[in-house]
Amino acid sequence: MSPPAPLMRAVVATAGGALRLSRVPPPSASPSQVLLAVAATAVNRADLLQAAGRYPPPDGVTPVLGLEAAGTVMGTPPAGSGLARGDRVVALLQGGGYADVAAADVGCVLRLPPGWGGDDWAVRGAAVMEAWVAAYQVLLLGGCVRPPAAAAGGGPPPPPIEGTAPWGGSPPLPPRSPPPRSVLVTAAAAGVGTAAVQLAAAHFGVPVVIGSAGTPSRRAAVAALGATATVPRPPAAAPAADASPDAPPPPPPPCAYTDGVRAAAPGGVVDLLLDAVGGGGAWAAHPPLLAPDARWVLYGALGGARAATPAVPAALLARRVSLLATTLRGRPAAYRGGLVAAFGREVLPSMAAFPKGGRLAPVVHTVMRLDDVAAAHELVASNAVVGKVVLRVADP
């Protein structure tokens, strides 16, 4: 009888939402995947939702938590992948990052540039893929393009193909408006927010970048990342449930959030809203802050699901606002792979140069062990984190 296959450590959530570090068989790779020896992963809000039973993994995806990983390539990667055994890589995952071994689609794996991060290469790498690729996606969906001086060779970027996403393929998009000259980022101190502020300011060259965060210290951190102005978090109160559809909206009460945005934005309105809050009072607060033909990209619902108000549709129509809702985890492999490839070409080289001349850097709030995953989730849930909480899985 052959010896049993070795088991690996992996974190799964119980039916009651508790996190359990278990010993399970390692995953096997499909012909389009590669196995990674995970050195580090990071905690995302989606992990908290999955543990609570509110964000199940896509069909056929492992229940092991974790949407990103940094590690080394195991075995023999698929031919044509450009990867080799032992390569240091980062990967965007649909699940499985909280484990010793993860299976990743080859199109969602990027080899880290030489010299990346020094001894902390895995910690820095683990804080990249979910937050930065998601931020890159929402900025592209919001119409951002690199200014001509930043394009390869110093020339202008290629003209966009009307009706398609800038990274090619899917999804279809309406004809482009001019690139935004101002952007408002909610939850700007969170993982995606810290990436979006940096990308908007330093990569896409948006002149006005406004970031919202809940405390003075978190707003100071957002300002240090390149935001031209910071404001408090959006109002939390949801609209009254008994508001009549025919009644005119009441005059808005004084609000540090809306007043701060109006003071910081040219003309008191923004061209692009990157919104991770969605519900609560933010849903009603945002339409008056949007310029004609603005884009509102909704990629989270930290404010809760209850956001019904009769004033919002009329306000969006009056300003011809495009409301786009997006996620990343459930996208087809071709979409995720194309987005990762574009990110690897356009953004990762600038991140690799940090801190020697680079402009972009992942923000790591703290590093914890995989065994401390429950405490790491509690820390992220506390809303006291700036950037990412990284889980070290193996010693470098």
CSV table of C-alpha atoms in Angstrom, one decimal:
chain,number,residue,atom,x,y,z
A,1,MET,CA,0.0,0.0,0.0
A,2,SER,CA,1.3,3.4,-1.0
A,3,PRO,CA,1.7,6.0,1.8
A,4,PRO,CA,-1.1,8.5,2.2
A,5,ALA,CA,-0.7,11.8,0.4
A,6,PRO,CA,0.7,14.6,2.6
A,7,LEU,CA,-1.9,17.0,4.1
A,8,MET,CA,-1.6,20.8,4.0
A,9,ARG,CA,-2.9,23.5,6.3
A,10,ALA,CA,-5.9,25.4,5.1
A,11,VAL,CA,-8.5,27.8,6.6
A,12,VAL,CA,-12.2,27.1,6.1
A,13,ALA,CA,-15.3,28.6,7.7
A,14,THR,CA,-17.7,26.5,9.7
A,15,ALA,CA,-21.5,26.7,9.3
A,16,GLY,CA,-21.6,29.1,12.2
A,17,GLY,CA,-19.0,31.5,10.7
A,18,ALA,CA,-16.0,30.4,12.9
A,19,LEU,CA,-12.6,30.0,11.1
A,20,ARG,CA,-10.9,26.6,11.4
A,21,LEU,CA,-7.3,25.9,10.5
A,22,SER,CA,-7.5,22.3,9.2
A,23,ARG,CA,-5.4,19.6,7.6
A,24,VAL,CA,-6.7,18.8,4.1
A,25,PRO,CA,-5.3,17.3,0.9
A,26,PRO,CA,-3.6,19.8,-1.3
A,27,PRO,CA,-5.3,20.9,-4.5
A,28,SER,CA,-4.6,19.5,-7.9
A,29,ALA,CA,-4.1,21.7,-10.9
A,30,SER,CA,-6.2,21.6,-14.0
A,31,PRO,CA,-4.4,21.9,-17.4
A,32,SER,CA,-4.8,25.7,-17.3
A,33,GLN,CA,-3.6,26.1,-13.7
A,34,VAL,CA,-0.4,26.1,-11.8
A,35,LEU,CA,0.3,25.1,-8.2
A,36,LEU,CA,1.9,27.6,-5.8
A,37,ALA,CA,3.7,27.1,-2.6
A,38,VAL,CA,2.0,29.9,-0.7
A,39,ALA,CA,4.4,32.2,1.3
A,40,ALA,CA,1.8,34.8,2.2
A,41,THR,CA,-1.8,35.9,1.5
A,42,ALA,CA,-3.9,38.8,2.6
A,43,VAL,CA,-7.3,39.4,4.2
A,44,ASN,CA,-10.1,41.0,2.1
A,45,ARG,CA,-13.6,42.1,3.0
A,46,ALA,CA,-14.9,39.3,0.7
A,47,ASP,CA,-13.2,36.8,3.0
A,48,LEU,CA,-15.2,38.1,6.0
A,49,LEU,CA,-18.4,37.9,3.9
A,50,GLN,CA,-17.7,34.4,2.8
A,51,ALA,CA,-17.0,33.3,6.4
A,52,ALA,CA,-20.4,34.8,7.4
A,53,GLY,CA,-22.1,32.8,4.6
A,54,ARG,CA,-22.9,35.9,2.6
A,55,TYR,CA,-20.5,35.5,-0.3
A,56,PRO,CA,-20.2,31.8,-1.4
A,57,PRO,CA,-17.4,30.9,-3.8
A,58,PRO,CA,-18.3,30.4,-7.5
A,59,ASP,CA,-19.3,26.9,-8.5
A,60,GLY,CA,-16.4,24.5,-8.5
A,61,VAL,CA,-14.1,26.7,-6.5
A,62,THR,CA,-12.6,25.5,-3.2
A,63,PRO,CA,-14.2,26.6,0.0
A,64,VAL,CA,-10.8,27.4,1.4
A,65,LEU,CA,-10.7,31.2,2.0
A,66,GLY,CA,-8.3,33.6,0.3
A,67,LEU,CA,-8.4,35.6,-2.9
A,68,GLU,CA,-4.7,36.3,-3.5
A,69,ALA,CA,-1.4,34.8,-2.8
A,70,ALA,CA,2.4,35.3,-3.1
A,71,GLY,CA,4.5,32.3,-3.4
A,72,THR,CA,6.7,30.1,-5.6
A,73,VAL,CA,5.7,27.9,-8.6
A,74,MET,CA,5.6,24.2,-7.9
A,75,GLY,CA,6.1,21.4,-10.4
A,76,THR,CA,6.0,21.9,-14.1
A,77,PRO,CA,3.7,24.8,-15.3
A,78,PRO,CA,1.7,24.4,-18.4
A,79,ALA,CA,3.6,24.9,-21.7
A,80,GLY,CA,3.4,28.5,-23.0
A,81,SER,CA,2.7,30.0,-19.6
A,82,GLY,CA,6.0,31.7,-19.3
A,83,LEU,CA,6.5,30.3,-15.8
A,84,ALA,CA,9.1,28.0,-14.4
A,85,ARG,CA,9.4,26.0,-11.3
A,86,GLY,CA,10.6,28.1,-8.4
A,87,ASP,CA,9.5,31.5,-9.9
A,88,ARG,CA,8.4,34.0,-7.3
A,89,VAL,CA,4.9,35.0,-8.3
A,90,VAL,CA,1.7,36.7,-7.2
A,91,ALA,CA,-1.7,35.3,-8.1
A,92,LEU,CA,-5.3,36.5,-8.2
A,93,LEU,CA,-7.5,33.7,-6.9
A,94,GLN,CA,-11.2,32.8,-6.7
A,95,GLY,CA,-10.4,31.0,-3.5
A,96,GLY,CA,-7.7,28.9,-1.7
A,97,GLY,CA,-5.1,31.5,-0.7
A,98,TYR,CA,-5.3,30.7,3.1
A,99,ALA,CA,-3.4,27.5,2.6
A,100,ASP,CA,0.1,26.0,2.2
A,101,VAL,CA,-0.6,25.3,-1.5
A,102,ALA,CA,-3.0,27.0,-3.9
A,103,ALA,CA,-4.1,26.3,-7.5
A,104,ALA,CA,-4.1,29.4,-9.7
A,105,ASP,CA,-5.2,30.0,-13.3
A,106,VAL,CA,-2.0,30.7,-15.2
A,107,GLY,CA,-3.5,33.8,-16.7
A,108,CYS,CA,-4.0,35.3,-13.3
A,109,VAL,CA,-0.4,34.8,-12.2
A,110,LEU,CA,2.4,37.4,-12.5
A,111,ARG,CA,6.1,36.8,-12.1
A,112,LEU,CA,7.5,39.3,-9.6
A,113,PRO,CA,10.3,41.5,-11.1
A,114,PRO,CA,13.8,40.9,-10.0
A,115,GLY,CA,14.6,42.6,-6.6
A,116,TRP,CA,11.0,42.9,-5.7
A,117,GLY,CA,10.6,43.6,-2.0
A,118,GLY,CA,13.9,42.2,-0.8
A,119,ASP,CA,13.5,39.8,2.2
A,120,ASP,CA,9.8,40.9,2.5
A,121,TRP,CA,9.0,40.0,-1.2
A,122,ALA,CA,6.1,37.7,-0.1
A,123,VAL,CA,4.5,40.2,2.3
A,124,ARG,CA,4.6,43.0,-0.3
A,125,GLY,CA,3.4,40.6,-3.0
A,126,ALA,CA,0.5,39.3,-1.0
A,127,ALA,CA,-0.9,42.9,-0.7
A,128,VAL,CA,-1.0,43.5,-4.4
A,129,MET,CA,-3.3,41.4,-6.5
A,130,GLU,CA,-6.9,41.6,-5.1
A,131,ALA,CA,-6.7,45.3,-4.0
A,132,TRP,CA,-4.6,46.7,-6.9
A,133,VAL,CA,-6.2,44.7,-9.7
A,134,ALA,CA,-9.6,45.6,-8.4
A,135,ALA,CA,-8.7,49.3,-8.2
A,136,TYR,CA,-7.2,49.2,-11.7
A,137,GLN,CA,-10.4,47.6,-12.9
A,138,VAL,CA,-12.8,50.2,-11.4
A,139,LEU,CA,-10.6,53.1,-12.6
A,140,LEU,CA,-10.6,51.7,-16.2
A,141,LEU,CA,-14.4,51.2,-16.0
A,142,GLY,CA,-14.6,54.8,-14.8
A,143,GLY,CA,-13.0,56.0,-18.0
A,144,CYS,CA,-9.4,56.7,-16.8
A,145,VAL,CA,-6.6,56.5,-19.3
A,146,ARG,CA,-2.9,57.2,-18.9
A,147,PRO,CA,-1.9,60.7,-19.9
A,148,PRO,CA,0.2,60.9,-23.2
A,149,ALA,CA,3.4,61.6,-21.3
A,150,ALA,CA,3.1,58.4,-19.3
A,151,ALA,CA,2.4,56.2,-22.3
A,152,ALA,CA,5.1,53.8,-23.6
A,153,GLY,CA,7.8,55.6,-25.6
A,154,GLY,CA,6.3,59.0,-24.6
A,155,GLY,CA,3.7,58.9,-27.3
A,156,PRO,CA,-0.1,59.0,-26.9
A,157,PRO,CA,-1.9,55.9,-25.8
A,158,PRO,CA,-3.7,54.0,-28.5
A,159,PRO,CA,-7.2,55.2,-29.2
A,160,PRO,CA,-9.9,53.1,-27.4
A,161,ILE,CA,-12.1,50.8,-29.4
A,162,GLU,CA,-15.6,52.1,-28.9
A,163,GLY,CA,-17.8,49.6,-27.2
A,164,THR,CA,-15.1,47.5,-25.6
A,165,ALA,CA,-13.1,47.5,-22.4
A,166,PRO,CA,-9.6,49.0,-22.7
A,167,TRP,CA,-7.9,45.7,-22.0
A,168,GLY,CA,-9.7,44.0,-24.9
A,169,GLY,CA,-12.4,41.4,-25.1
A,170,SER,CA,-15.2,42.0,-22.7
A,171,PRO,CA,-17.3,43.5,-21.2
A,172,PRO,CA,-18.9,45.9,-23.7
A,173,LEU,CA,-18.9,49.5,-22.7
A,174,PRO,CA,-20.7,52.6,-24.0
A,175,PRO,CA,-18.8,55.2,-26.0
A,176,ARG,CA,-16.2,56.9,-23.9
A,177,SER,CA,-16.6,60.3,-22.2
A,178,PRO,CA,-13.5,62.4,-21.7
A,179,PRO,CA,-11.2,61.0,-19.0
A,180,PRO,CA,-12.3,62.2,-15.5
A,181,ARG,CA,-10.6,65.2,-14.1
A,182,SER,CA,-11.8,64.5,-10.6
A,183,VAL,CA,-12.4,61.3,-8.7
A,184,LEU,CA,-14.0,60.6,-5.3
A,185,VAL,CA,-12.9,57.4,-3.6
A,186,THR,CA,-15.0,56.1,-0.6
A,187,ALA,CA,-13.3,53.8,1.9
A,188,ALA,CA,-10.0,55.3,0.7
A,189,ALA,CA,-8.0,53.9,3.6
A,190,ALA,CA,-9.0,50.3,2.8
A,191,GLY,CA,-7.1,48.0,0.6
A,192,VAL,CA,-8.7,48.8,-2.7
A,193,GLY,CA,-9.0,52.5,-1.7
A,194,THR,CA,-5.3,52.9,-0.9
A,195,ALA,CA,-4.6,51.4,-4.3
A,196,ALA,CA,-7.2,53.5,-6.1
A,197,VAL,CA,-5.9,56.8,-4.7
A,198,GLN,CA,-2.4,56.0,-5.8
A,199,LEU,CA,-3.3,54.8,-9.2
A,200,ALA,CA,-5.7,57.8,-9.9
A,201,ALA,CA,-3.1,60.3,-8.8
A,202,ALA,CA,0.2,58.9,-10.0
A,203,HIS,CA,-0.6,56.4,-12.8
A,204,PHE,CA,-3.7,58.0,-14.5
A,205,GLY,CA,-2.8,61.6,-13.6
A,206,VAL,CA,-6.3,62.6,-12.4
A,207,PRO,CA,-5.8,66.2,-11.2
A,208,VAL,CA,-8.2,66.1,-8.2
A,209,VAL,CA,-8.4,62.9,-6.1
A,210,ILE,CA,-10.7,63.1,-3.0
A,211,GLY,CA,-10.5,60.3,-0.5
A,212,SER,CA,-13.0,59.6,2.3
A,213,ALA,CA,-12.0,57.9,5.6
A,214,GLY,CA,-13.5,57.7,9.1
A,215,THR,CA,-10.8,59.1,11.3
A,216,PRO,CA,-8.3,61.9,11.2
A,217,SER,CA,-5.4,59.5,11.3
A,218,ARG,CA,-6.8,57.4,8.4
A,219,ARG,CA,-7.5,60.6,6.4
A,220,ALA,CA,-3.9,61.7,7.0
A,221,ALA,CA,-2.7,58.3,5.6
A,222,VAL,CA,-4.9,58.8,2.5
A,223,ALA,CA,-3.5,62.3,2.0
A,224,ALA,CA,0.1,60.9,2.2
A,225,LEU,CA,-0.8,58.5,-0.7
A,226,GLY,CA,-1.5,61.4,-3.0
A,227,ALA,CA,-5.1,62.5,-2.4
A,228,THR,CA,-5.5,66.2,-3.0
A,229,ALA,CA,-8.2,66.4,-0.4
A,230,THR,CA,-9.8,64.1,2.2
A,231,VAL,CA,-13.3,64.1,3.8
A,232,PRO,CA,-15.0,62.0,6.5
A,233,ARG,CA,-16.9,58.9,5.6
A,234,PRO,CA,-20.3,59.2,3.9
A,235,PRO,CA,-23.4,59.5,6.2
A,236,ALA,CA,-24.5,56.2,7.7
A,237,ALA,CA,-28.3,56.9,8.1
A,238,ALA,CA,-30.5,55.2,5.6
A,239,PRO,CA,-33.4,57.2,4.0
A,240,ALA,CA,-36.8,57.1,5.6
A,241,ALA,CA,-38.7,54.0,4.5
A,242,ASP,CA,-42.0,55.8,4.3
A,243,ALA,CA,-40.9,58.6,2.0
A,244,SER,CA,-43.5,59.2,-0.7
A,245,PRO,CA,-42.3,58.8,-4.3
A,246,ASP,CA,-44.2,62.0,-5.2
A,247,ALA,CA,-42.9,64.2,-2.4
A,248,PRO,CA,-40.0,66.5,-3.2
A,249,PRO,CA,-36.8,65.6,-1.3
A,250,PRO,CA,-36.2,67.5,1.9
A,251,PRO,CA,-33.4,70.0,2.0
A,252,PRO,CA,-30.2,68.2,2.9
A,253,PRO,CA,-29.0,68.7,6.5
A,254,PRO,CA,-25.4,70.0,7.1
A,255,CYS,CA,-23.0,67.2,6.3
A,256,ALA,CA,-19.2,67.2,6.7
A,257,TYR,CA,-18.9,64.6,3.9
A,258,THR,CA,-20.9,66.4,1.2
A,259,ASP,CA,-19.7,69.8,2.2
A,260,GLY,CA,-16.1,68.6,2.1
A,261,VAL,CA,-16.5,67.1,-1.4
A,262,ARG,CA,-18.2,70.3,-2.7
A,263,ALA,CA,-15.3,72.4,-1.3
A,264,ALA,CA,-12.6,70.2,-2.8
A,265,ALA,CA,-14.1,69.3,-6.2
A,266,PRO,CA,-14.0,71.8,-9.2
A,267,GLY,CA,-17.5,73.3,-9.4
A,268,GLY,CA,-18.5,71.3,-6.4
A,269,VAL,CA,-19.0,68.0,-8.3
A,270,VAL,CA,-16.9,65.1,-9.4
A,271,ASP,CA,-16.6,63.2,-12.7
A,272,LEU,CA,-16.0,59.8,-11.2
A,273,LEU,CA,-17.2,58.1,-8.0
A,274,LEU,CA,-15.5,54.9,-6.9
A,275,ASP,CA,-17.9,53.6,-4.3
A,276,ALA,CA,-17.3,50.7,-1.9
A,277,VAL,CA,-20.0,52.0,0.6
A,278,GLY,CA,-23.2,51.8,-1.6
A,279,GLY,CA,-26.0,51.7,0.9
A,280,GLY,CA,-27.2,53.7,3.9
A,281,GLY,CA,-27.1,57.5,3.7
A,282,ALA,CA,-24.4,57.4,1.0
A,283,TRP,CA,-26.9,56.3,-1.7
A,284,ALA,CA,-28.8,59.5,-1.4
A,285,ALA,CA,-25.8,61.7,-0.6
A,286,HIS,CA,-23.9,60.9,-3.8
A,287,PRO,CA,-26.1,62.0,-6.8
A,288,PRO,CA,-25.9,65.7,-6.0
A,289,LEU,CA,-22.1,65.4,-5.9
A,290,LEU,CA,-21.8,64.0,-9.5
A,291,ALA,CA,-21.2,66.1,-12.5
A,292,PRO,CA,-23.2,65.8,-15.8
A,293,ASP,CA,-22.2,62.5,-17.6
A,294,ALA,CA,-20.3,61.4,-14.5
A,295,ARG,CA,-19.6,57.7,-13.8
A,296,TRP,CA,-20.5,56.0,-10.5
A,297,VAL,CA,-18.7,52.7,-10.2
A,298,LEU,CA,-20.1,50.6,-7.3
A,299,TYR,CA,-17.9,47.8,-6.2
A,300,GLY,CA,-19.0,47.2,-2.6
A,301,ALA,CA,-21.8,47.6,-0.1
A,302,LEU,CA,-20.1,48.5,3.2
A,303,GLY,CA,-23.0,50.7,4.0
A,304,GLY,CA,-25.5,47.8,3.9
A,305,ALA,CA,-28.1,46.7,1.4
A,306,ARG,CA,-30.9,49.1,2.4
A,307,ALA,CA,-30.6,52.2,0.3
A,308,ALA,CA,-34.0,52.7,-1.3
A,309,THR,CA,-34.8,56.4,-2.0
A,310,PRO,CA,-37.0,57.8,-4.7
A,311,ALA,CA,-34.7,60.8,-5.3
A,312,VAL,CA,-31.8,58.8,-6.6
A,313,PRO,CA,-33.1,57.6,-10.0
A,314,ALA,CA,-34.4,61.1,-10.9
A,315,ALA,CA,-31.1,62.6,-9.9
A,316,LEU,CA,-29.1,60.2,-12.0
A,317,LEU,CA,-31.3,60.8,-15.0
A,318,ALA,CA,-31.1,64.5,-14.7
A,319,ARG,CA,-27.3,64.3,-14.8
A,320,ARG,CA,-27.0,61.4,-17.3
A,321,VAL,CA,-24.9,59.5,-14.7
A,322,SER,CA,-23.7,56.1,-15.7
A,323,LEU,CA,-24.1,53.7,-12.7
A,324,LEU,CA,-21.8,50.6,-13.1
A,325,ALA,CA,-21.8,47.8,-10.6
A,326,THR,CA,-18.9,45.4,-10.7
A,327,THR,CA,-17.2,42.5,-8.9
A,328,LEU,CA,-14.0,40.6,-9.8
A,329,ARG,CA,-14.1,37.2,-8.3
A,330,GLY,CA,-17.0,35.8,-10.4
A,331,ARG,CA,-15.8,37.2,-13.7
A,332,PRO,CA,-14.9,34.7,-16.5
A,333,ALA,CA,-11.3,33.5,-16.6
A,334,ALA,CA,-10.6,35.4,-19.9
A,335,TYR,CA,-11.7,38.7,-18.3
A,336,ARG,CA,-9.6,38.2,-15.2
A,337,GLY,CA,-6.6,37.0,-17.1
A,338,GLY,CA,-6.8,39.9,-19.6
A,339,LEU,CA,-7.1,42.4,-16.7
A,340,VAL,CA,-4.2,40.8,-14.8
A,341,ALA,CA,-2.0,40.9,-18.0
A,342,ALA,CA,-2.7,44.6,-18.5
A,343,PHE,CA,-2.0,45.3,-14.9
A,344,GLY,CA,1.3,43.4,-15.2
A,345,ARG,CA,2.3,45.5,-18.2
A,346,GLU,CA,1.1,48.9,-17.1
A,347,VAL,CA,1.4,49.0,-13.3
A,348,LEU,CA,3.6,46.3,-11.7
A,349,PRO,CA,6.9,47.8,-13.1
A,350,SER,CA,6.3,51.1,-11.3
A,351,MET,CA,5.5,49.1,-8.1
A,352,ALA,CA,8.7,47.1,-8.5
A,353,ALA,CA,10.8,50.3,-8.4
A,354,PHE,CA,9.5,51.3,-5.0
A,355,PRO,CA,11.1,52.7,-2.9
A,356,LYS,CA,13.9,53.7,-5.3
A,357,GLY,CA,12.1,56.0,-7.6
A,358,GLY,CA,8.8,54.1,-7.7
A,359,ARG,CA,5.5,56.0,-7.3
A,360,LEU,CA,3.2,53.1,-6.3
A,361,ALA,CA,3.4,50.8,-3.3
A,362,PRO,CA,1.1,48.4,-1.5
A,363,VAL,CA,0.1,49.5,1.9
A,364,VAL,CA,0.6,46.8,4.6
A,365,HIS,CA,-1.0,47.6,8.0
A,366,THR,CA,0.3,44.6,9.8
A,367,VAL,CA,1.6,41.1,9.3
A,368,MET,CA,0.1,38.1,11.2
A,369,ARG,CA,0.6,34.4,11.1
A,370,LEU,CA,-1.9,32.1,9.4
A,371,ASP,CA,-2.7,30.6,12.8
A,372,ASP,CA,-3.9,34.0,13.9
A,373,VAL,CA,-6.5,34.3,11.1
A,374,ALA,CA,-9.4,34.8,13.4
A,375,ALA,CA,-7.7,37.8,15.0
A,376,ALA,CA,-6.8,39.1,11.6
A,377,HIS,CA,-10.5,39.0,10.5
A,378,GLU,CA,-11.5,40.8,13.7
A,379,LEU,CA,-8.9,43.5,13.0
A,380,VAL,CA,-10.2,44.1,9.4
A,381,ALA,CA,-13.8,44.2,10.7
A,382,SER,CA,-12.9,46.9,13.2
A,383,ASN,CA,-12.4,49.4,10.4
A,384,ALA,CA,-9.1,50.5,12.0
A,385,VAL,CA,-6.9,49.2,9.2
A,386,VAL,CA,-5.0,51.3,6.6
A,387,GLY,CA,-4.2,49.1,3.6
A,388,LYS,CA,-4.0,45.4,4.0
A,389,VAL,CA,-3.6,42.8,6.8
A,390,VAL,CA,-1.2,40.2,5.5
A,391,LEU,CA,-1.1,36.6,6.7
A,392,ARG,CA,2.4,35.0,6.6
A,393,VAL,CA,1.9,31.3,5.6
A,394,ALA,CA,5.6,30.2,5.4
A,395,ASP,CA,8.9,31.7,6.3
A,396,PRO,CA,10.8,33.2,3.4
